[in-house]
C-alpha cells in the first residue's frame, strides 16, 4: 500500500526524468512548460531569468520615485472599477496609504484585480511607479498579502522569457516550485579542485532563479558562465584533438617558391602581409592541420595573403579551395583573385550551386583529376560531392559566418588527410576575446594598410551645423563627388527606420533641390533597392540616403562623404564599417558623425571613431567603454552565441581562459570524456536559444 499524501522522495535521477512523473502535481502545467521547451526538471532549472526586478527594499509611499520599479507595504483604502468606453480600456484604481502618505495603483483591462483585493487589506505591492500631474502611483503592480511569502513582490524578482499565452506570474510560480524541490538534487559536474572558489551548481541554480540578496547574483551567474564556457571549450578541444590525430599534408614551401610568389605580385607586400605569409608557410610545413585566423580591416590586403597562401600550396604540389558564405562574395573573390592567381601560374575555377549541372559535373571531374589548382566558390565547394585529388589548403572568407559547427563540418569531409585551413575576417576581435573564445585558432593580424591610402577626415557635429553640412554636400556634388547619408536605426521597428529614411529624403530634396537624391532601405523590394544602388554606383545620383544596408559590400570609389545621422545610436564597429565605404578612390574623403547626444559615454564613443582609423583600437576601446552590452553582436563577430557568459565582462573573459586550460587537460586525459558524463551534459544545458535571451 502506498501512502499517497506524502510527497514523493526524490533522487538525483529524477532531475532528468519527465517532469510529470517527478512532480505529478504540475500535471496541469505540462502544456505551458512544453511551450517553453521544458520537459524535465533539468530543463526548467536551466530556463534562466533574463533579468531581475529588485523589489527587495520597501519604500515609504512618500518617497516613491517616478520611473523606477519599487515596492511598498501599504493598506488598501478603496478599490473602484472604472468602466472603459470607446478605445479606453477598463481600469481598476486602488487608493493606497501607509504611515508616510498615499498613492494609487492602477491596472488596465479586465484583470479581475477587484476580486482579489478590498479596502482594508494589507499588501506588499511591487512595480513601476509613474507620475502624471500631481499624482504618483504604481502602474499594474504585482501584489501579495503582507506576511505571505510571495515570489512576485518584496524581493529580487526574476523575469523569464515567455511563450505565447503564458504569463510571467505563472512561469515564476512554476519555477519557484521546481527550483525548491529539484535544485538540491543536481549533481555538480565539476570536481572540487576544478571548481575552485566558484559556487556549487545547486546553489548557483537556486540563487540565479530566486536570489536572497542582490549581491549573490553575480557569483551565481559566474558559476553558470564558467560551465557554459567550459562546454564550448570542450567542444573546441575535442575538435582540435580529432583533427590533430588525423594529420594534414606537410606542405614544404621552399624559399624559391616564396620569393617567386612575392615577385609575381603587382605590389610590394606590407610588413604585416609578409609576416602573415611567413606564419602560414611555417604552419603548412606541419603535419598538424593549420587552423589560422587572418584578421585585418577592410582594404588591408587579406586577399593578397590568401592568394600567396594558395599559391604556396599549389606550387608545392597541392590543391586549394577558397570559400565565401554567399555567392556574391564568392564572385567578388573570383574577380579579385583570379588575376592574381593567374600571374602566379595557378589555374583557378569558380564553383557554385547556381552553375548548370553539366558545368558542375565537368568541374567536379577536373577537380578530381587534379586539373584545377584552386576552386573558388561557396559552401558548395565542401558540401557537394567534390572529391579533391589532393586538397592541401582551404581558405574560408568572412570567418564570422562560419561558426564552430561549420568548422567541424569542414573537418568531417571524408578525405584521408585534413586540409590546412586559413580563415579571413575583417571584424577585428580584441585579443583577449580571440584567445578565450577562438581557443582553437592561431591568429595573424594585418594592422598596417597598404601605402598611398587617403586618410578619411572624421568630424563630430551637432544639428546646429546642418546648414553648413548641407552646403558642403552641395559643393562636393558640384565637384562631381557623391555622398552617403545613413539614417539612424530605430531598433524597435524596421518600418519606422524606413519611414525615417523616407522623411530624410524629402527633407534633403527640399533643402538641396539641385541634387539627385536616391533612397535604399531594408523594406523596399530587392529590385528597387538594387536599382538605387546601381544608379548611385554609376554616378547617376549625387546622394544616397540609406539605412545600414550600405554596410555590406558596396564599392563606390567616387563617393567622398559619409554622413551618419544620430551617430550615437550605432555600434562603434558599425560606424567604422560605414566609414570604410568612403576613401576608396583618389578623392579626399570625409565622415561626418551627426549627433546631439550629450551624455559622456556617447561623446567618448564618437571621439574614439573620430580620433582613430584603426579597427583594432576601436574594438578594444568599445570593449572598455561598454562593460556589458552588445558591442559587435556575438553573431557579427563570429563568436558563439552565449546565454550566460558575457564577452564584455572581463571576469568572464578570465573564466574563459580558465575553462580553456581545463578543457585541454580533460580532453588530453580522456578524449571522449567517457568517464565524465556530467561534462557531456553541460553542452545540452547551454544549447543556444532560438531567440535572444541575454542574462543581465
Ligand atoms: P581586404 O583585406 O579587404 O580583402 P584586399 O585584399 O581586397 O583587402 O586589398 C585591398 C586593395 O589593396 C586591393 O586593391 C589590393 O590590390 C590592394 N593591395 C593589397 N596589398 C597591397 C600592397 N601591399 N600594396 C599596395 N596595394 C595593395
Ligand atoms: Mg576582402
XYZ file of C-alpha atoms and ligand atoms in Angstrom:
724
model
C 0.000 0.000 0.000
C 1.319 3.475 -0.798
C 0.686 6.473 1.315
C -0.337 8.924 -1.367
C -0.445 12.125 0.578
C 3.251 12.121 1.451
C 5.364 13.984 -1.075
C 7.392 11.615 -3.137
C 11.016 11.275 -2.067
C 13.075 12.407 -4.993
C 16.504 11.237 -6.044
C 19.161 12.671 -8.321
C 17.971 10.529 -11.262
C 14.673 12.399 -11.135
C 16.387 15.539 -12.389
C 16.346 14.089 -15.895
C 13.027 12.212 -15.889
C 9.811 13.578 -17.422
C 8.551 16.393 -15.265
C 5.037 14.946 -14.747
C 6.432 11.737 -13.341
C 8.658 13.595 -10.937
C 6.229 16.308 -9.857
C 2.731 14.951 -10.664
C 1.164 17.994 -9.014
C 2.358 20.042 -12.011
C 0.472 17.814 -14.487
C -1.857 20.658 -15.482
C 1.103 22.846 -16.408
C 2.833 20.406 -18.708
C 1.488 22.163 -21.817
C 2.694 25.553 -20.666
C 6.118 24.256 -19.770
C 6.363 22.346 -23.037
C 5.874 25.556 -24.968
C 8.909 26.924 -23.158
C 10.905 23.867 -24.202
C 10.797 22.409 -20.703
C 10.135 18.686 -20.366
C 12.370 17.657 -17.475
C 13.197 19.316 -14.164
C 16.690 19.963 -15.502
C 15.265 21.877 -18.469
C 13.342 24.018 -16.020
C 16.392 24.755 -13.887
C 18.235 25.931 -16.988
C 15.342 28.137 -18.092
C 17.191 31.093 -16.637
C 15.771 34.532 -15.959
C 16.989 37.145 -18.415
C 16.802 39.942 -15.877
C 15.627 40.815 -12.378
C 13.463 43.450 -10.806
C 14.828 44.482 -7.472
C 11.800 44.913 -5.231
C 13.684 43.968 -2.090
C 13.657 47.383 -0.495
C 10.308 48.584 0.854
C 9.861 52.315 0.266
C 7.567 54.627 2.208
C 4.908 55.917 -0.228
C 6.037 59.484 0.386
C 9.470 58.575 -1.011
C 8.413 56.868 -4.239
C 10.471 57.985 -7.221
C 8.796 58.239 -10.637
C 10.003 55.963 -13.444
C 11.589 53.423 -11.135
C 10.454 49.985 -10.099
C 9.762 49.963 -6.393
C 7.995 48.110 -3.603
C 5.884 49.382 -0.726
C 3.956 47.925 2.168
C 0.519 49.507 2.117
C -3.061 49.487 3.303
C -5.824 49.492 0.704
C -8.214 52.386 1.392
C -10.565 51.864 -1.533
C -10.947 49.926 -4.752
C -13.034 51.053 -7.673
C -13.619 49.790 -11.188
C -13.811 52.459 -13.890
C -15.646 51.220 -16.958
C -13.893 51.588 -20.249
C -15.520 53.372 -23.153
C -14.574 53.752 -26.799
C -10.964 52.744 -27.104
C -10.239 53.401 -23.464
C -9.820 50.156 -21.521
C -11.395 49.454 -18.184
C -9.264 50.478 -15.205
C -9.144 49.285 -11.648
C -7.928 52.004 -9.304
C -6.941 51.340 -5.690
C -6.078 54.078 -3.217
C -3.187 53.032 -1.016
C -1.705 54.527 2.124
C 0.982 53.940 4.705
C 2.255 55.993 7.636
C 4.110 58.305 5.291
C 1.454 59.193 2.745
C -0.739 57.848 -0.022
C -0.573 56.762 -3.636
C -2.765 54.997 -6.116
C -2.355 51.797 -8.059
C -3.890 51.363 -11.496
C -4.480 48.210 -13.515
C -5.763 48.323 -17.086
C -8.101 45.932 -18.864
C -10.196 43.085 -17.453
C -7.741 41.658 -14.978
C -10.250 40.798 -12.211
C -7.953 42.563 -9.760
C -11.030 43.895 -7.945
C -11.926 40.374 -6.910
C -8.584 39.820 -5.246
C -8.243 42.963 -3.122
C -10.610 45.004 -0.991
C -10.496 48.020 1.277
C -8.687 47.222 4.498
C -6.253 44.689 3.003
C -2.587 44.925 3.954
C -0.471 44.356 0.843
C 3.027 44.455 -0.487
C 2.933 45.994 -3.976
C 5.830 45.937 -6.428
C 6.000 47.598 -9.793
C 6.860 50.624 -11.856
C 5.964 54.000 -10.434
C 4.728 56.705 -12.754
C 3.640 60.243 -12.038
C 1.177 62.228 -14.036
C 0.457 65.746 -12.903
C 0.294 65.748 -9.134
C -0.474 62.064 -8.787
C 2.134 59.392 -8.235
C 1.274 55.748 -8.370
C 2.012 52.189 -9.318
C 1.172 51.020 -12.837
C -0.117 47.442 -12.999
C 1.914 46.339 -9.972
C 2.225 42.820 -8.644
C 0.801 42.468 -5.158
C 0.534 39.953 -2.363
C -0.857 39.962 1.188
C 1.565 41.046 3.908
C 3.171 38.047 5.581
C 2.534 35.871 2.563
C 5.854 34.617 1.225
C 5.472 35.719 -2.381
C 7.853 35.183 -5.254
C 6.480 38.245 -7.028
C 6.918 41.046 -4.516
C 9.235 42.478 -1.876
C 12.283 40.585 -3.115
C 14.590 40.337 -6.094
C 12.154 39.047 -8.667
C 13.309 37.006 -11.675
C 11.889 37.830 -15.103
C 11.697 34.983 -17.614
C 11.436 34.539 -21.338
C 7.809 33.675 -22.142
C 5.967 31.938 -24.919
C 2.518 32.699 -26.332
C -0.299 32.732 -23.793
C 1.863 32.253 -20.714
C 2.097 34.875 -18.017
C 5.208 35.917 -16.166
C 3.406 35.149 -12.893
C 2.645 31.594 -13.920
C 6.167 30.810 -15.075
C 7.617 32.330 -11.939
C 5.354 30.287 -9.693
C 6.091 27.056 -11.543
C 9.801 27.675 -11.458
C 9.679 28.506 -7.763
C 8.223 25.066 -7.030
C 10.574 23.224 -9.331
C 13.652 25.061 -8.116
C 12.758 24.434 -4.494
C 12.230 20.701 -4.954
C 14.849 19.913 -7.582
C 17.849 22.206 -7.296
C 19.231 20.377 -4.210
C 19.328 17.152 -6.244
C 21.551 18.431 -9.027
C 24.978 16.822 -9.202
C 27.925 19.124 -9.629
C 29.783 18.035 -12.782
C 32.967 19.730 -11.567
C 35.348 18.212 -9.043
C 36.129 20.451 -6.064
C 39.612 21.138 -7.417
C 38.183 22.173 -10.792
C 35.563 24.364 -9.200
C 37.974 26.288 -7.003
C 36.183 29.262 -5.492
C 33.183 29.046 -7.817
C 29.778 28.475 -6.247
C 28.433 24.892 -6.326
C 25.979 24.167 -9.148
C 22.905 23.503 -6.946
C 23.390 26.714 -5.095
C 24.149 28.659 -8.267
C 20.915 27.498 -9.886
C 18.798 28.248 -6.837
C 20.346 31.692 -6.465
C 20.068 32.592 -10.121
C 16.318 31.983 -10.018
C 15.495 33.309 -6.578
C 18.356 35.322 -5.123
C 18.092 36.255 -1.470
C 20.367 39.197 -1.940
C 21.360 41.239 -4.991
C 24.999 40.569 -4.215
C 24.592 36.820 -4.614
C 23.554 37.068 -8.262
C 26.934 37.805 -9.840
C 28.804 34.857 -8.236
C 25.950 32.520 -9.174
C 25.985 33.738 -12.765
C 29.763 33.409 -12.826
C 29.433 29.750 -11.977
C 26.936 29.164 -14.780
C 29.059 31.244 -17.153
C 32.019 29.043 -16.352
C 30.048 25.889 -17.158
C 28.843 27.382 -20.410
C 32.351 28.399 -21.394
C 33.716 25.016 -20.395
C 31.097 23.289 -22.558
C 32.210 25.411 -25.504
C 35.906 24.879 -24.845
C 35.374 21.125 -24.533
C 33.764 21.106 -27.984
C 36.673 23.056 -29.405
C 39.289 20.927 -27.631
C 37.729 17.710 -28.886
C 37.524 19.025 -32.444
C 41.175 20.023 -32.222
C 42.193 16.638 -30.843
C 40.357 14.679 -33.577
C 41.827 16.889 -36.236
C 45.364 16.650 -34.885
C 45.031 12.881 -34.747
C 44.136 12.780 -38.439
C 47.128 14.748 -39.620
C 47.498 17.132 -42.527
C 49.619 17.104 -45.645
C 53.007 18.525 -44.710
C 53.488 21.244 -47.313
C 57.103 22.279 -47.587
C 57.221 25.747 -49.057
C 60.707 26.385 -50.349
C 62.371 29.769 -50.173
C 62.374 29.897 -54.010
C 58.635 29.353 -54.179
C 58.032 32.119 -51.657
C 60.280 34.527 -53.482
C 58.734 33.690 -56.850
C 55.280 34.400 -55.454
C 56.328 37.706 -53.924
C 57.985 38.720 -57.176
C 54.852 37.909 -59.165
C 52.595 40.143 -57.049
C 51.897 43.550 -58.629
C 52.968 45.397 -55.457
C 55.404 45.127 -52.580
C 53.837 43.383 -49.600
C 53.429 45.372 -46.423
C 55.422 44.083 -43.447
C 52.240 42.691 -41.871
C 51.274 40.850 -45.057
C 54.757 39.368 -45.342
C 54.645 38.368 -41.666
C 51.292 36.635 -42.107
C 52.597 34.742 -45.136
C 55.633 33.579 -43.160
C 53.415 32.363 -40.316
C 51.221 30.488 -42.765
C 54.214 28.897 -44.507
C 55.522 27.684 -41.150
C 52.121 26.164 -40.275
C 51.772 24.436 -43.646
C 55.015 22.553 -43.073
C 53.486 20.753 -40.088
C 51.583 17.528 -40.106
C 49.240 19.149 -37.611
C 46.444 20.814 -39.600
C 46.701 24.584 -39.578
C 43.736 26.484 -38.165
C 44.688 30.122 -38.567
C 42.583 33.273 -38.471
C 43.819 36.184 -40.559
C 42.279 39.400 -39.308
C 42.679 42.758 -40.937
C 40.492 45.745 -41.676
C 38.654 46.084 -44.954
C 41.236 47.052 -47.561
C 44.204 45.830 -45.551
C 45.141 43.341 -48.268
C 43.967 39.983 -46.947
C 43.234 38.775 -50.468
C 46.888 39.020 -51.431
C 47.841 36.952 -48.397
C 45.194 34.364 -49.257
C 46.437 34.283 -52.854
C 50.014 33.794 -51.689
C 48.946 31.010 -49.323
C 47.038 29.233 -52.084
C 49.929 29.658 -54.490
C 52.337 28.226 -51.914
C 50.170 25.140 -51.560
C 49.729 24.747 -55.311
C 53.377 25.296 -56.212
C 54.281 22.714 -53.595
C 52.059 20.178 -55.321
C 48.658 20.528 -53.589
C 45.220 21.889 -54.445
C 43.497 24.773 -52.736
C 39.936 25.952 -52.149
C 38.527 29.356 -51.286
C 35.052 29.530 -49.826
C 32.820 32.508 -49.146
C 29.483 32.472 -47.328
C 27.428 33.845 -50.224
C 27.617 33.567 -53.971
C 28.003 37.343 -54.344
C 31.037 37.341 -52.083
C 32.411 34.290 -53.840
C 32.091 36.039 -57.208
C 33.831 39.128 -55.827
C 36.684 36.886 -54.761
C 36.762 35.236 -58.109
C 37.062 38.674 -59.733
C 39.733 39.840 -57.276
C 41.751 36.659 -57.008
C 41.741 35.116 -60.443
C 44.078 37.751 -61.956
C 46.486 37.415 -59.013
C 46.426 33.641 -59.205
C 46.908 33.809 -62.950
C 50.050 35.885 -62.517
C 51.269 33.215 -60.133
C 50.635 30.497 -62.680
C 47.771 28.967 -60.716
C 44.735 27.571 -62.569
C 41.530 28.589 -60.742
C 37.865 27.824 -61.389
C 34.589 29.124 -59.962
C 32.117 26.660 -58.483
C 28.679 27.479 -57.069
C 25.268 25.912 -56.799
C 23.930 28.256 -59.483
C 26.121 26.768 -62.230
C 24.432 24.470 -64.709
C 24.520 20.816 -63.746
C 26.609 19.886 -66.775
C 29.130 22.587 -65.953
C 29.284 21.428 -62.345
C 29.897 17.853 -63.465
C 32.712 18.970 -65.714
C 34.291 20.920 -62.838
C 33.931 18.040 -60.409
C 35.727 15.748 -62.836
C 38.502 18.273 -63.407
C 38.948 18.814 -59.654
C 39.057 15.095 -59.062
C 41.613 14.658 -61.834
C 43.766 17.366 -60.281
C 43.443 19.598 -63.354
C 42.149 22.520 -61.281
C 44.589 24.052 -58.809
C 42.259 26.315 -56.847
C 38.495 26.148 -56.576
C 36.757 29.400 -55.652
C 33.148 29.185 -54.567
C 30.510 28.964 -51.907
C 29.951 26.234 -49.327
C 29.081 24.090 -52.315
C 32.801 23.517 -52.561
C 32.779 21.420 -49.415
C 29.187 20.349 -49.131
C 28.702 18.965 -52.615
C 30.267 15.720 -53.608
C 33.508 17.379 -54.580
C 36.390 14.977 -54.304
C 39.686 16.762 -54.487
C 42.637 14.840 -55.820
C 44.869 16.358 -53.113
C 43.347 19.228 -51.164
C 46.059 20.864 -49.107
C 44.650 24.244 -48.079
C 41.158 25.624 -47.668
C 40.682 29.373 -47.255
C 37.435 30.454 -45.620
C 36.445 34.097 -46.050
C 34.395 36.070 -43.544
C 35.141 33.746 -40.696
C 32.314 35.260 -38.673
C 29.718 33.471 -40.737
C 31.424 30.169 -40.154
C 30.654 29.133 -36.633
C 32.009 26.261 -34.656
C 29.614 23.889 -36.422
C 30.860 24.770 -39.885
C 34.441 24.479 -38.794
C 33.581 20.981 -37.637
C 31.854 20.171 -40.970
C 34.927 21.006 -42.969
C 36.769 18.556 -40.861
C 34.165 15.837 -41.310
C 34.724 15.705 -45.053
C 35.842 12.155 -45.699
C 39.312 12.589 -47.025
C 42.341 10.812 -45.736
C 44.124 13.933 -44.594
C 42.793 17.106 -43.072
C 43.394 20.193 -45.169
C 45.068 23.172 -43.595
C 42.548 25.960 -43.036
C 43.034 29.716 -43.213
C 40.066 31.874 -42.204
C 39.810 35.562 -43.124
C 37.911 38.179 -41.168
C 37.503 41.946 -41.338
C 35.769 42.174 -37.973
C 38.504 42.905 -35.507
C 38.273 40.917 -32.341
C 40.120 42.158 -29.276
C 42.977 39.849 -28.498
C 41.671 38.800 -25.097
C 38.373 37.696 -26.620
C 40.008 35.957 -29.525
C 42.234 33.875 -27.293
C 39.478 32.991 -24.906
C 36.729 32.244 -27.410
C 38.578 31.170 -30.537
C 40.705 28.859 -28.458
C 41.298 26.542 -31.397
C 42.700 29.113 -33.800
C 46.104 30.694 -34.246
C 45.901 34.346 -35.267
C 47.721 36.524 -37.788
C 46.934 40.208 -37.830
C 47.336 42.865 -40.508
C 47.276 46.270 -38.860
C 49.055 48.363 -41.408
C 47.196 49.424 -44.566
C 48.927 49.338 -47.971
C 50.706 52.635 -48.717
C 49.046 55.540 -50.503
C 45.616 55.337 -48.886
C 43.780 58.613 -48.434
C 43.080 59.126 -44.766
C 39.421 59.911 -44.076
C 38.786 63.074 -42.112
C 36.189 62.377 -39.421
C 34.276 65.096 -37.573
C 31.583 65.063 -34.906
C 28.905 67.759 -35.384
C 25.544 68.563 -33.855
C 22.394 69.600 -35.708
C 23.168 73.285 -35.383
C 25.789 72.665 -38.094
C 23.277 71.139 -40.500
C 23.079 74.136 -42.847
C 26.880 74.186 -43.195
C 26.957 70.467 -43.770
C 24.321 70.715 -46.499
C 26.274 73.475 -48.215
C 29.317 71.213 -48.082
C 27.408 68.294 -49.628
C 26.227 70.579 -52.443
C 29.851 71.646 -53.015
C 31.035 68.071 -53.207
C 28.258 67.261 -55.684
C 29.271 70.230 -57.852
C 32.806 68.837 -57.800
C 31.425 65.541 -59.081
C 31.664 63.653 -55.787
C 28.940 61.599 -54.116
C 27.596 61.323 -50.573
C 26.105 58.590 -48.438
C 23.618 59.709 -45.801
C 22.937 56.974 -43.262
C 19.833 57.456 -41.170
C 19.567 56.126 -37.651
C 18.442 52.677 -36.918
C 15.215 52.631 -34.966
C 15.713 49.433 -33.090
C 12.059 48.761 -32.328
C 10.983 48.640 -35.925
C 12.316 48.244 -39.433
C 9.221 50.032 -40.724
C 9.953 53.081 -38.572
C 13.554 53.062 -39.748
C 12.358 53.030 -43.352
C 9.885 55.813 -42.626
C 12.620 57.994 -41.144
C 14.751 57.337 -44.227
C 11.877 58.448 -46.471
C 11.318 61.565 -44.403
C 15.020 62.388 -44.637
C 14.922 62.063 -48.427
C 12.022 64.528 -48.537
C 13.837 66.949 -46.264
C 17.069 66.782 -48.262
C 15.253 67.155 -51.585
C 13.665 70.358 -50.394
C 16.931 71.663 -48.907
C 19.101 70.642 -51.865
C 16.808 70.760 -54.897
C 19.712 70.739 -57.374
C 20.977 67.345 -56.139
C 19.871 63.974 -57.481
C 18.890 62.037 -54.373
C 18.092 58.330 -54.072
C 16.992 56.021 -51.297
C 17.720 52.478 -50.146
C 16.258 50.724 -47.155
C 15.526 47.228 -46.000
C 11.757 47.462 -46.548
C 11.999 48.104 -50.285
C 11.570 45.311 -52.819
C 15.044 43.943 -53.610
C 14.794 45.090 -57.234
C 14.120 48.695 -56.226
C 16.983 48.623 -53.751
C 19.394 47.179 -56.305
C 18.327 49.737 -58.901
C 19.038 52.595 -56.476
C 22.411 51.129 -55.503
C 23.329 50.636 -59.165
C 22.284 54.222 -60.029
C 24.496 55.511 -57.220
C 27.400 53.290 -58.273
C 27.041 54.572 -61.855
C 27.154 58.190 -60.731
C 23.537 58.912 -61.669
C 22.793 60.016 -58.111
C 24.671 62.615 -56.076
C 23.422 61.479 -52.760
C 22.143 58.191 -51.426
C 20.057 58.095 -48.262
C 20.333 54.675 -46.725
C 19.640 52.604 -43.689
C 22.583 50.433 -42.711
C 22.199 48.182 -45.767
C 25.133 50.057 -47.297
C 27.353 48.418 -44.748
C 27.608 45.284 -46.781
C 29.867 45.306 -49.739
C 29.008 48.364 -51.851
C 32.096 49.727 -53.550
C 31.778 53.251 -54.971
C 35.238 54.816 -55.308
C 33.739 58.172 -56.313
C 31.870 58.562 -53.011
C 33.715 61.023 -50.781
C 31.343 61.803 -47.915
C 29.709 59.576 -45.349
C 27.198 61.474 -43.220
C 25.836 59.415 -40.322
C 22.809 60.851 -38.534
C 22.227 60.248 -34.837
C 25.576 58.524 -34.890
C 25.397 57.698 -31.185
C 22.812 55.037 -31.961
C 25.259 52.880 -33.880
C 27.807 50.447 -32.537
C 31.426 51.504 -32.911
C 32.228 48.582 -35.173
C 29.275 49.554 -37.338
C 30.405 53.186 -37.546
C 33.862 52.015 -38.503
C 32.491 49.741 -41.231
C 30.235 52.510 -42.542
C 33.132 54.931 -42.708
C 35.014 52.327 -44.738
C 32.515 52.918 -47.587
C 34.338 56.145 -48.480
C 38.021 56.837 -49.057
C 38.169 54.068 -51.624
C 39.215 56.225 -54.529
C 41.664 59.025 -55.175
C 39.464 61.730 -53.616
C 39.782 63.414 -50.268
C 37.082 61.827 -48.126
C 35.068 62.803 -45.093
C 32.991 61.133 -42.439
C 30.585 63.361 -40.526
C 29.091 61.965 -37.339
C 25.970 63.954 -36.623
C 24.878 63.701 -33.009
C 23.065 65.771 -30.442
C 23.841 63.277 -27.689
C 25.167 64.914 -24.569
C 25.928 62.004 -22.283
C 29.572 61.411 -21.553
C 29.817 57.813 -22.756
C 28.186 58.638 -26.093
C 30.573 61.551 -26.596
C 33.565 59.365 -25.747
C 32.461 56.649 -28.150
C 32.165 59.127 -31.003
C 35.527 60.589 -30.057
C 37.063 57.111 -30.428
C 35.839 56.942 -34.032
C 36.927 60.494 -34.741
C 40.426 60.010 -33.399
C 41.406 56.661 -34.859
C 41.011 54.683 -38.051
C 42.426 51.513 -36.508
C 39.683 48.902 -36.274
C 41.512 47.008 -33.543
C 41.928 50.068 -31.390
C 38.231 50.805 -31.898
C 37.246 47.307 -30.849
C 39.393 47.488 -27.703
C 38.012 50.909 -26.816
C 34.473 49.721 -27.372
C 35.054 46.793 -25.084
C 36.470 49.072 -22.407
C 33.593 51.571 -22.701
C 30.836 49.029 -22.727
C 31.426 46.608 -19.936
C 28.203 44.876 -20.765
C 26.011 45.157 -23.787
C 26.134 44.408 -27.405
C 29.359 45.628 -28.949
C 29.605 43.921 -32.227
C 26.899 41.415 -31.603
C 28.306 37.995 -30.957
C 26.965 36.824 -34.296
C 28.675 39.560 -36.235
C 31.965 38.775 -34.593
C 31.580 35.095 -35.336
C 31.671 34.345 -31.678
C 29.494 31.541 -30.466
C 26.080 32.531 -29.112
C 26.312 32.547 -25.357
C 23.429 32.597 -22.929
C 25.065 33.420 -19.648
C 28.679 34.322 -20.240
C 29.253 37.837 -21.493
C 32.062 38.717 -23.830
C 32.063 42.220 -22.425
C 32.616 41.172 -18.869
C 36.344 40.989 -18.107
C 35.599 38.461 -15.337
C 34.066 36.146 -17.891
C 36.948 36.537 -20.311
C 39.197 35.332 -17.474
C 36.798 32.474 -16.799
C 37.001 31.562 -20.490
C 40.775 31.325 -20.244
C 40.463 29.099 -17.203
C 37.848 26.968 -18.970
C 40.120 26.631 -21.951
C 43.024 25.333 -19.871
C 40.764 22.877 -18.051
C 39.195 21.645 -21.301
C 42.651 20.965 -22.765
C 43.609 18.963 -19.712
C 40.359 16.974 -19.587
C 40.389 16.087 -23.288
C 44.072 15.131 -23.214
C 43.349 12.702 -20.386
C 40.021 11.339 -21.660
C 39.362 12.321 -25.309
C 35.691 11.315 -25.436
C 35.059 12.311 -21.802
C 33.516 8.880 -21.192
C 34.431 8.978 -17.519
C 32.696 12.344 -17.042
C 29.090 12.171 -18.318
C 28.222 15.328 -16.393
C 30.576 17.305 -18.602
C 28.935 15.999 -21.767
C 25.535 17.030 -20.419
C 26.755 20.569 -19.803
C 26.594 21.187 -23.530
C 22.901 20.429 -23.635
C 22.227 22.637 -20.636
C 23.683 25.571 -22.512
C 22.464 24.795 -26.009
C 21.879 28.174 -27.682
C 18.352 29.542 -27.567
C 16.367 30.165 -30.704
C 15.660 33.749 -29.729
C 17.949 36.173 -27.994
C 17.764 35.827 -24.266
C 20.658 37.514 -22.566
C 21.005 37.207 -18.859
C 21.598 40.638 -17.424
P 40.806 43.040 -47.925
O 41.714 42.864 -46.751
O 39.646 43.920 -47.602
O 40.399 41.746 -48.541
P 42.069 43.480 -50.416
O 42.914 42.272 -50.334
O 40.891 43.449 -51.282
O 41.653 43.886 -48.963
O 43.021 44.693 -50.787
C 42.514 45.984 -50.985
C 43.257 46.667 -52.111
O 44.605 46.908 -51.748
C 43.313 45.863 -53.383
O 43.034 46.713 -54.450
C 44.719 45.336 -53.426
O 45.168 45.161 -54.760
C 45.488 46.414 -52.743
N 46.705 45.954 -52.066
C 46.816 44.863 -51.287
N 48.061 44.752 -50.789
C 48.765 45.807 -51.263
C 50.113 46.263 -51.103
N 50.976 45.600 -50.344
N 50.460 47.396 -51.730
C 49.576 48.081 -52.479
N 48.310 47.706 -52.694
C 47.887 46.581 -52.082
Mg 38.329 41.071 -48.882
